[in-house]
Coordinates of C-alpha atoms in Angstrom, one line a residue:
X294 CA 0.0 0.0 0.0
X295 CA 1.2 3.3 -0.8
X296 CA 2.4 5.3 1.3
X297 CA -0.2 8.9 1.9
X298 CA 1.3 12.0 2.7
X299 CA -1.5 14.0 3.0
X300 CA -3.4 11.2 5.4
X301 CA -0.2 10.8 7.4
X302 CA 0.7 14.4 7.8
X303 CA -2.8 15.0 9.0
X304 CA -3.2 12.4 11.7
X305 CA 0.5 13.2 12.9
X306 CA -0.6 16.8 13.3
X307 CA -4.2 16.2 14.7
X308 CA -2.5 14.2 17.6
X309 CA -1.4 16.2 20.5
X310 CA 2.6 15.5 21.7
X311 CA 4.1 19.1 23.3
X312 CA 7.4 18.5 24.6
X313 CA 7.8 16.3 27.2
X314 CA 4.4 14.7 27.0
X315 CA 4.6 12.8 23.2
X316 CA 2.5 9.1 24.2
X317 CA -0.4 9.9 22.0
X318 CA 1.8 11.3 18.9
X319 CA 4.7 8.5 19.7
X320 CA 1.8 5.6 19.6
X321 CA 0.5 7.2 16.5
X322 CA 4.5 7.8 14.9
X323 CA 5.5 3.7 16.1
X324 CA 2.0 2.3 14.2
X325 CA 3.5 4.3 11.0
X326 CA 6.7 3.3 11.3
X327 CA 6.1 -0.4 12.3
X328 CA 5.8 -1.5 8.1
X329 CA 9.1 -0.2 7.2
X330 CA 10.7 -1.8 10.2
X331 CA 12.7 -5.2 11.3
X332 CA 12.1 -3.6 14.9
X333 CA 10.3 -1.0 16.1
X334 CA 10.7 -0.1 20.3
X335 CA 10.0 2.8 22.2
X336 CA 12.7 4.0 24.9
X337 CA 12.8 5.5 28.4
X338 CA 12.1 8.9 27.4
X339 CA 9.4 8.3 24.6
X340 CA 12.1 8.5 21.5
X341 CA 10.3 5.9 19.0
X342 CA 13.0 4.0 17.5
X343 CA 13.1 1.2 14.5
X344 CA 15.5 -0.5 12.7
X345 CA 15.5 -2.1 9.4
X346 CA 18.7 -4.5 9.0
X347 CA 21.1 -5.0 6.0
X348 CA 21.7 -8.6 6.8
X349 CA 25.6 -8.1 6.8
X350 CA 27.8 -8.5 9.4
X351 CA 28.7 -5.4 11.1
X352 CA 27.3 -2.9 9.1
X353 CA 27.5 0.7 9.7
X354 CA 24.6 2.1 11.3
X355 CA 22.9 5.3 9.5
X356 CA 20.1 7.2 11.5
X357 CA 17.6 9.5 10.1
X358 CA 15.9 11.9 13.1
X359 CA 13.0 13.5 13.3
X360 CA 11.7 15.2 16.0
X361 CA 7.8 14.3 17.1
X362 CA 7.0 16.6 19.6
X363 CA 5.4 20.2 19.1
X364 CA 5.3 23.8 20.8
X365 CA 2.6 23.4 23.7
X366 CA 1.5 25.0 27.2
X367 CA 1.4 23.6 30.5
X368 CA -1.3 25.0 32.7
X369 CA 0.1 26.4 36.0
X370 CA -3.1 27.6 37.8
X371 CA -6.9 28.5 37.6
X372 CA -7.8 32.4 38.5
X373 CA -11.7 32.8 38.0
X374 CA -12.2 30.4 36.0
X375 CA -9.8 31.1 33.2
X376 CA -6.2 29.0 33.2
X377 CA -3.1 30.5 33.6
X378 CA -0.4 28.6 31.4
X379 CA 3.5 28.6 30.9
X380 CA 5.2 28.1 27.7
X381 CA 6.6 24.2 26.6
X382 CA 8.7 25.4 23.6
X383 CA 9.0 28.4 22.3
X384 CA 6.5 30.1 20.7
X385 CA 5.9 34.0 19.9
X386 CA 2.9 35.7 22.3
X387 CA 2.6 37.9 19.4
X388 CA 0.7 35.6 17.4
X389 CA -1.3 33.2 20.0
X390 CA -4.1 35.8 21.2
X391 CA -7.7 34.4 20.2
X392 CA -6.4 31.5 18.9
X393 CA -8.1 27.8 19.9
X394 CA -6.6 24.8 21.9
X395 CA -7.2 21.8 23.5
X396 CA -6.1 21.2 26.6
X397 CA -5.8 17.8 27.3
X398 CA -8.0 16.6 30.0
X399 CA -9.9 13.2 30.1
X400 CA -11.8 13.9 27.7
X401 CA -10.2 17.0 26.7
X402 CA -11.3 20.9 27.5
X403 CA -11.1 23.1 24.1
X404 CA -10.8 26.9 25.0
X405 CA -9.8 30.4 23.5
X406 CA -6.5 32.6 24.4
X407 CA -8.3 35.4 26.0
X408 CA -7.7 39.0 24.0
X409 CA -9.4 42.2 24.6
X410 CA -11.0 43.6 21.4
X411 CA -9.8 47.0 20.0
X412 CA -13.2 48.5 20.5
X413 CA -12.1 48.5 24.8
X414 CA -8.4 48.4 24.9
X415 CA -6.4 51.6 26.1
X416 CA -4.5 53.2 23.4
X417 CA -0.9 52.9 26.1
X418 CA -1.9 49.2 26.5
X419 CA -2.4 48.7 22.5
X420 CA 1.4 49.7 21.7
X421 CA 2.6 47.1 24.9
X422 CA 4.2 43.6 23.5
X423 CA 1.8 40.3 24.5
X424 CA 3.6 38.8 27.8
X425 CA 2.8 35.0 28.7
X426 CA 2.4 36.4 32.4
X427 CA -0.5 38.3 31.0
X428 CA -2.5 36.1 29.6
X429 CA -5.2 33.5 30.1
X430 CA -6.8 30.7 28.8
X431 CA -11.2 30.9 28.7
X432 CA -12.2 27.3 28.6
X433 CA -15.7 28.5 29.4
X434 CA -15.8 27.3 33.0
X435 CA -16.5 28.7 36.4
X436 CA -13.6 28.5 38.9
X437 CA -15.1 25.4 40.7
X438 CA -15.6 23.6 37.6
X439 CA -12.0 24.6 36.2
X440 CA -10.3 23.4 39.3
X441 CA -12.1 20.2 39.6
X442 CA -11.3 19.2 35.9
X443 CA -7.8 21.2 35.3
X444 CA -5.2 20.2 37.9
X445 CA -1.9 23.0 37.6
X446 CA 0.5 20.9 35.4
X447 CA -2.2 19.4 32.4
X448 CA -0.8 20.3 28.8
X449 CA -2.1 21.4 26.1
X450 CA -1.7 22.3 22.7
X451 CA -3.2 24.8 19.6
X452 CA -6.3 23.4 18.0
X453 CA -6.8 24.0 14.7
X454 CA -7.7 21.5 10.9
X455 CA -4.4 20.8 9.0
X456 CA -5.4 21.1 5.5
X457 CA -4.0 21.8 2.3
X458 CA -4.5 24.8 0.5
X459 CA -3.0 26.3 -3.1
X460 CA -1.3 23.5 -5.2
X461 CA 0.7 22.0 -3.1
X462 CA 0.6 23.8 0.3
X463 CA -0.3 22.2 3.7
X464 CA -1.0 23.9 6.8
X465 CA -1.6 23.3 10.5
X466 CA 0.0 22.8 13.9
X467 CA 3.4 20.5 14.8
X468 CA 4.2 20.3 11.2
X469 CA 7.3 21.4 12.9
X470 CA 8.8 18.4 12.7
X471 CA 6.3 16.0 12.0
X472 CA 6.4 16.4 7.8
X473 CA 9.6 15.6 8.7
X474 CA 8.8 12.3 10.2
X475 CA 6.6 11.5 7.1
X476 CA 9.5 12.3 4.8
X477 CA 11.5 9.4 6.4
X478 CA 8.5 7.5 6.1
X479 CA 8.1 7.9 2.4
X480 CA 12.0 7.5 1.8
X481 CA 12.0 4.4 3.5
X482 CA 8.8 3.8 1.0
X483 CA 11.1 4.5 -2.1
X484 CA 13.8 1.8 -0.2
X485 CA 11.4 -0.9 0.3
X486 CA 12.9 -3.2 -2.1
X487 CA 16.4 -1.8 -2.0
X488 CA 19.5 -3.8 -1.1
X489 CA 21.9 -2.0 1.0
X490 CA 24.9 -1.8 2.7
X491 CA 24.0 -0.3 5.7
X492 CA 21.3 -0.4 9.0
X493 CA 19.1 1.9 8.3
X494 CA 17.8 3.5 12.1
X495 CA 15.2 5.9 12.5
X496 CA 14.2 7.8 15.5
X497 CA 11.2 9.9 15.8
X498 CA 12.7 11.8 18.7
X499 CA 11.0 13.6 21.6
X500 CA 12.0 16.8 23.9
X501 CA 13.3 18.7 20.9
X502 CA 12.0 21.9 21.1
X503 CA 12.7 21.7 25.0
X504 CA 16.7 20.9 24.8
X505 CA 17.0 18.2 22.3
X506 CA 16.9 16.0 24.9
X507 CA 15.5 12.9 23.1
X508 CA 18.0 12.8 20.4
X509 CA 21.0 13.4 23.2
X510 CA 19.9 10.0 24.7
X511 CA 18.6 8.1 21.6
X512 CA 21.7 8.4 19.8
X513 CA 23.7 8.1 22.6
X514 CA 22.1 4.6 23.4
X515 CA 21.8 3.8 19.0
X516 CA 25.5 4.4 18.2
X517 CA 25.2 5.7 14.7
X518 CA 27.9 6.0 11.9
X519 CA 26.2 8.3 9.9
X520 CA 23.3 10.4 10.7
X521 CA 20.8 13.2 8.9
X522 CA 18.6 14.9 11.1
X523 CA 15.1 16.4 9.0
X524 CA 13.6 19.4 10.6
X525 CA 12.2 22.5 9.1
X526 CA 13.7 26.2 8.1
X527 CA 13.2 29.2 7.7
X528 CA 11.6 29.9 4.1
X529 CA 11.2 33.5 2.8
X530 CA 8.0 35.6 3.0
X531 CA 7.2 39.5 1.2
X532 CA 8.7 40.6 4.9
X533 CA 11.5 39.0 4.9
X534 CA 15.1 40.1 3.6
X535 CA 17.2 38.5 1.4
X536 CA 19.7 38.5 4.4
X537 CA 17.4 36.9 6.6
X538 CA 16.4 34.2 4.1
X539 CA 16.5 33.0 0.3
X540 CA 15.0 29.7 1.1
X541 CA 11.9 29.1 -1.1
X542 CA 8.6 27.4 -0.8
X543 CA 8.8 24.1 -3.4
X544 CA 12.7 25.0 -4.0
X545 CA 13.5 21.9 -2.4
X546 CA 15.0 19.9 -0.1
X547 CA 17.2 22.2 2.0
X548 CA 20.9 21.2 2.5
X549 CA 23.0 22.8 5.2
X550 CA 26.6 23.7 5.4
X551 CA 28.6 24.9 8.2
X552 CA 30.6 23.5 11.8
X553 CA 27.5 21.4 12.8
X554 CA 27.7 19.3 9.9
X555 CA 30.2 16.8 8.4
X556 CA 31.6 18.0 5.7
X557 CA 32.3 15.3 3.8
X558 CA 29.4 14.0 4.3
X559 CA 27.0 16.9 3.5
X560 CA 29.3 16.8 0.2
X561 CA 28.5 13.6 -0.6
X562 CA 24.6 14.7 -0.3
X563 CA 24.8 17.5 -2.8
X564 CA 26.5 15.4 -5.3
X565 CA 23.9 13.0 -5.1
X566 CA 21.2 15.6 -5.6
X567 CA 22.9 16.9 -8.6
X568 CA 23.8 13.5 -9.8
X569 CA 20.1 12.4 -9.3
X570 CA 18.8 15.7 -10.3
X571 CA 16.8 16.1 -6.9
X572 CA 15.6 19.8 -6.2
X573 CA 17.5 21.2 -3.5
X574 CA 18.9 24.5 -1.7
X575 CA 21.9 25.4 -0.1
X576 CA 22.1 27.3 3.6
X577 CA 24.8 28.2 5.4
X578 CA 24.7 27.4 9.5
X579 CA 27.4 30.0 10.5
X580 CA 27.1 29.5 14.0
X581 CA 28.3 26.2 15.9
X582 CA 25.1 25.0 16.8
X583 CA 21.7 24.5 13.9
X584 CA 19.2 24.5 16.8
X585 CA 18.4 21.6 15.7
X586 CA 19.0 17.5 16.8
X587 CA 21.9 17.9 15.0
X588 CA 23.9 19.9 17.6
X589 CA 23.8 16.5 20.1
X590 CA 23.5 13.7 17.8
X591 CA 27.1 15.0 16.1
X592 CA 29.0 15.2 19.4
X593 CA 27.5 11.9 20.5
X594 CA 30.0 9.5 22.5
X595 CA 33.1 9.7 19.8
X596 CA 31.1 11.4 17.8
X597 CA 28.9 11.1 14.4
X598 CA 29.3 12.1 10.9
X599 CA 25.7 14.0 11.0
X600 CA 24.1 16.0 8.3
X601 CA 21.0 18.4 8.4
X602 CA 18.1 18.6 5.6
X603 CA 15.8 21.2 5.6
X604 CA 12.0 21.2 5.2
X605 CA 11.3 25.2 4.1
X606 CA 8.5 26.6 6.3
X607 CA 6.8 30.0 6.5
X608 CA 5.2 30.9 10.1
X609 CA 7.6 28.4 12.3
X610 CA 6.4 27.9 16.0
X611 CA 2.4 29.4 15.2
X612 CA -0.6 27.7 15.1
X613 CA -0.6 27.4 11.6
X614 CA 3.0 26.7 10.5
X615 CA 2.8 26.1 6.0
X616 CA 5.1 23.8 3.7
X617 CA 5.2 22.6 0.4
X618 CA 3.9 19.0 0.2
X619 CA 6.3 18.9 -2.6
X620 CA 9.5 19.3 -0.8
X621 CA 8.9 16.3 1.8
X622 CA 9.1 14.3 -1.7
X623 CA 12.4 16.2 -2.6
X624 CA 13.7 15.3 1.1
X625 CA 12.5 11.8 1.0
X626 CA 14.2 11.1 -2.5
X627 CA 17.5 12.6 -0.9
X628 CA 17.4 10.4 2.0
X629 CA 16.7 7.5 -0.1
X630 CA 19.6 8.1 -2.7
X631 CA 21.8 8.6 0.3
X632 CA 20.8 5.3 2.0
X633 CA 21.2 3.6 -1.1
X634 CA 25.0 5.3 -1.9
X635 CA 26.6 4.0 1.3
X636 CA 28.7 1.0 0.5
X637 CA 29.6 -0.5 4.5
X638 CA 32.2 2.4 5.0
X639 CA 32.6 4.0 8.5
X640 CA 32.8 7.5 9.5

């Protein structure tokens, strides 16, 4: 059965996983990953991990990563009813006013970021930045009924329909990094009948946007060779500068350079994009860490030759974070071709 990106992208993003509390989403990741797999297991801290066997003794091991959690809120007390909340991850209070969520209660509550309307707000108080401290949750309760069915420390997450819009665009919540946990899934689609040279691991890794903690353990406890982490960019918008960002929409697969990455092995990745005439960009990680999994999986016990593809993505950490479904194929034919081009070498 083929693979469905759409179908898969939207029950990844439906399911709610904020750092630090990813059973739902890591059930839902393991059940997709299980048909690909020789193994599939989930660890200590919720990293789902699988592994799909060469056959040949002592094989190097190459890991693709993909983080499965998502930006959240953790509710740290009930004040008339409404629910004051603390950030997990780290989104902008700029652009979460009025917008739904579900907090995630048995069953779960759905509420409102509360906002005063411009009709009532002061004119000194309209020109003051959104702070977290200041803000509230209206999940339409009174106090009793809030504090008998929200206990301080339930998450939560935004609410909102993934869907795809335009020709090929997709929007919703935690697409950040879940398209890029379908991209692995469709590469390892494209390898199904491949014979290779190499164990192919892949861990849909927790605690990302909270420390990268899931990948410091996973690959710690994994071992890899060779490893390419898959999360999203920065892609441009009318607002943004050509200094900021040149990274298109549908440009494809994203390749980094810079101190996070190997370099010989990011090489070998663009000449297999050009070789294979795979849509790609370049970007250039100046600083010694990505931000990504990539800054601990590389420095991992002696270390691992680690590279980082890039999903482009307008509106990172919002509620409605947007890709082209056309560049998880570009990113899932990279992985694929690089899979396929190791020959039992070691870093």
């Amino acid at each position: 059965m083929k693979l469905d990106i759409i179908s898969s992208l939207t029950e990844l993003c439906s399911v709610p996983g904020p750092a630090g509390f990813e059973e739902q989403v890591a059930e839902c990741a393991k059940s997709m990953l299980e048909p690909f797999m020789d193994e599939v297991w989930t660890d200590v801290l919720g990293n789902v991990i699988g592994v799909r066997r060469c056959g040949k003794e002592n094989a190097p091991k190459l890991l693709f990563d993909a983080h499965i959690d998502e930006i959240g809120f953790v509710v740290t007390g009930v004040e008339e009813g409404f629910l004051r909340f603390s950030r997990l991850g780290g989104f902008d209070e700029r652009v979460i006013p009025a917008t739904g969520v579900m907090v995630c209660t048995d069953p779960p509550l759905y509420g409102v970021i509360s906002v005063l309307p411009p009709h009532i707000i002061k004119k000194k108080d309209a020109e003051k930045n959104f702070e977290i401290e200041n803000l509230y949750i209206d999940v339409g309760l009174s106090q009793e009924e809030a504090s008998r069915l929200v206990v301080p420390g339930t998450h939560g997450v935004f609410a909102n329909e993934a869907k795809r819009f335009g020709e090929s665009m997709f929007y919703g919540k935690a697409i950040d990094d879940r398209a890029g946990f379908v991209a692995i899934l469709r590469a390892l689609e494209l390898l199904k009948d491949a014979t290779l040279d190499v164990d192919i691991y892949v861990m849909g890794s927790v605690q990302e946007e909270v420390g990268v903690r899931g990948a410091t353990t996973g690959a710690y406890s994994i071992a890899p060779d060779y490893c390419v982490v898959v999360d999203v960019d920065h892609a441009k918008t009318p607002d943004t500068k050509p200094t900021e960002t040149n990274i298109g929409l549908g440009d494809g697969a994203i390749i980094s350079r810079g101190p996070n990455m190997n370099p010989k092995l990011v090489e070998k990745i663009i000449d297999l994009a050009k070789e294979k005439d795979i849509k790609h960009q370049i970007n250039v990680v100046a600083t010694g860490s990505s931000g990504t999994n990539a800054r601990a999986i590389q420095v991992s016990r002696g270390g691992v030759a680690t590279a980082l593809l890039g999903l482009p993505m307008k509106y990172m950490h919002s509620a409605y974070e947007v890709i082209s479904l056309d560049d998880i194929e570009y990113i899932a034919q990279l992985l694929c071709e690089t899979a396929k081009a190791m020959k039992g070498e070691t870093a």
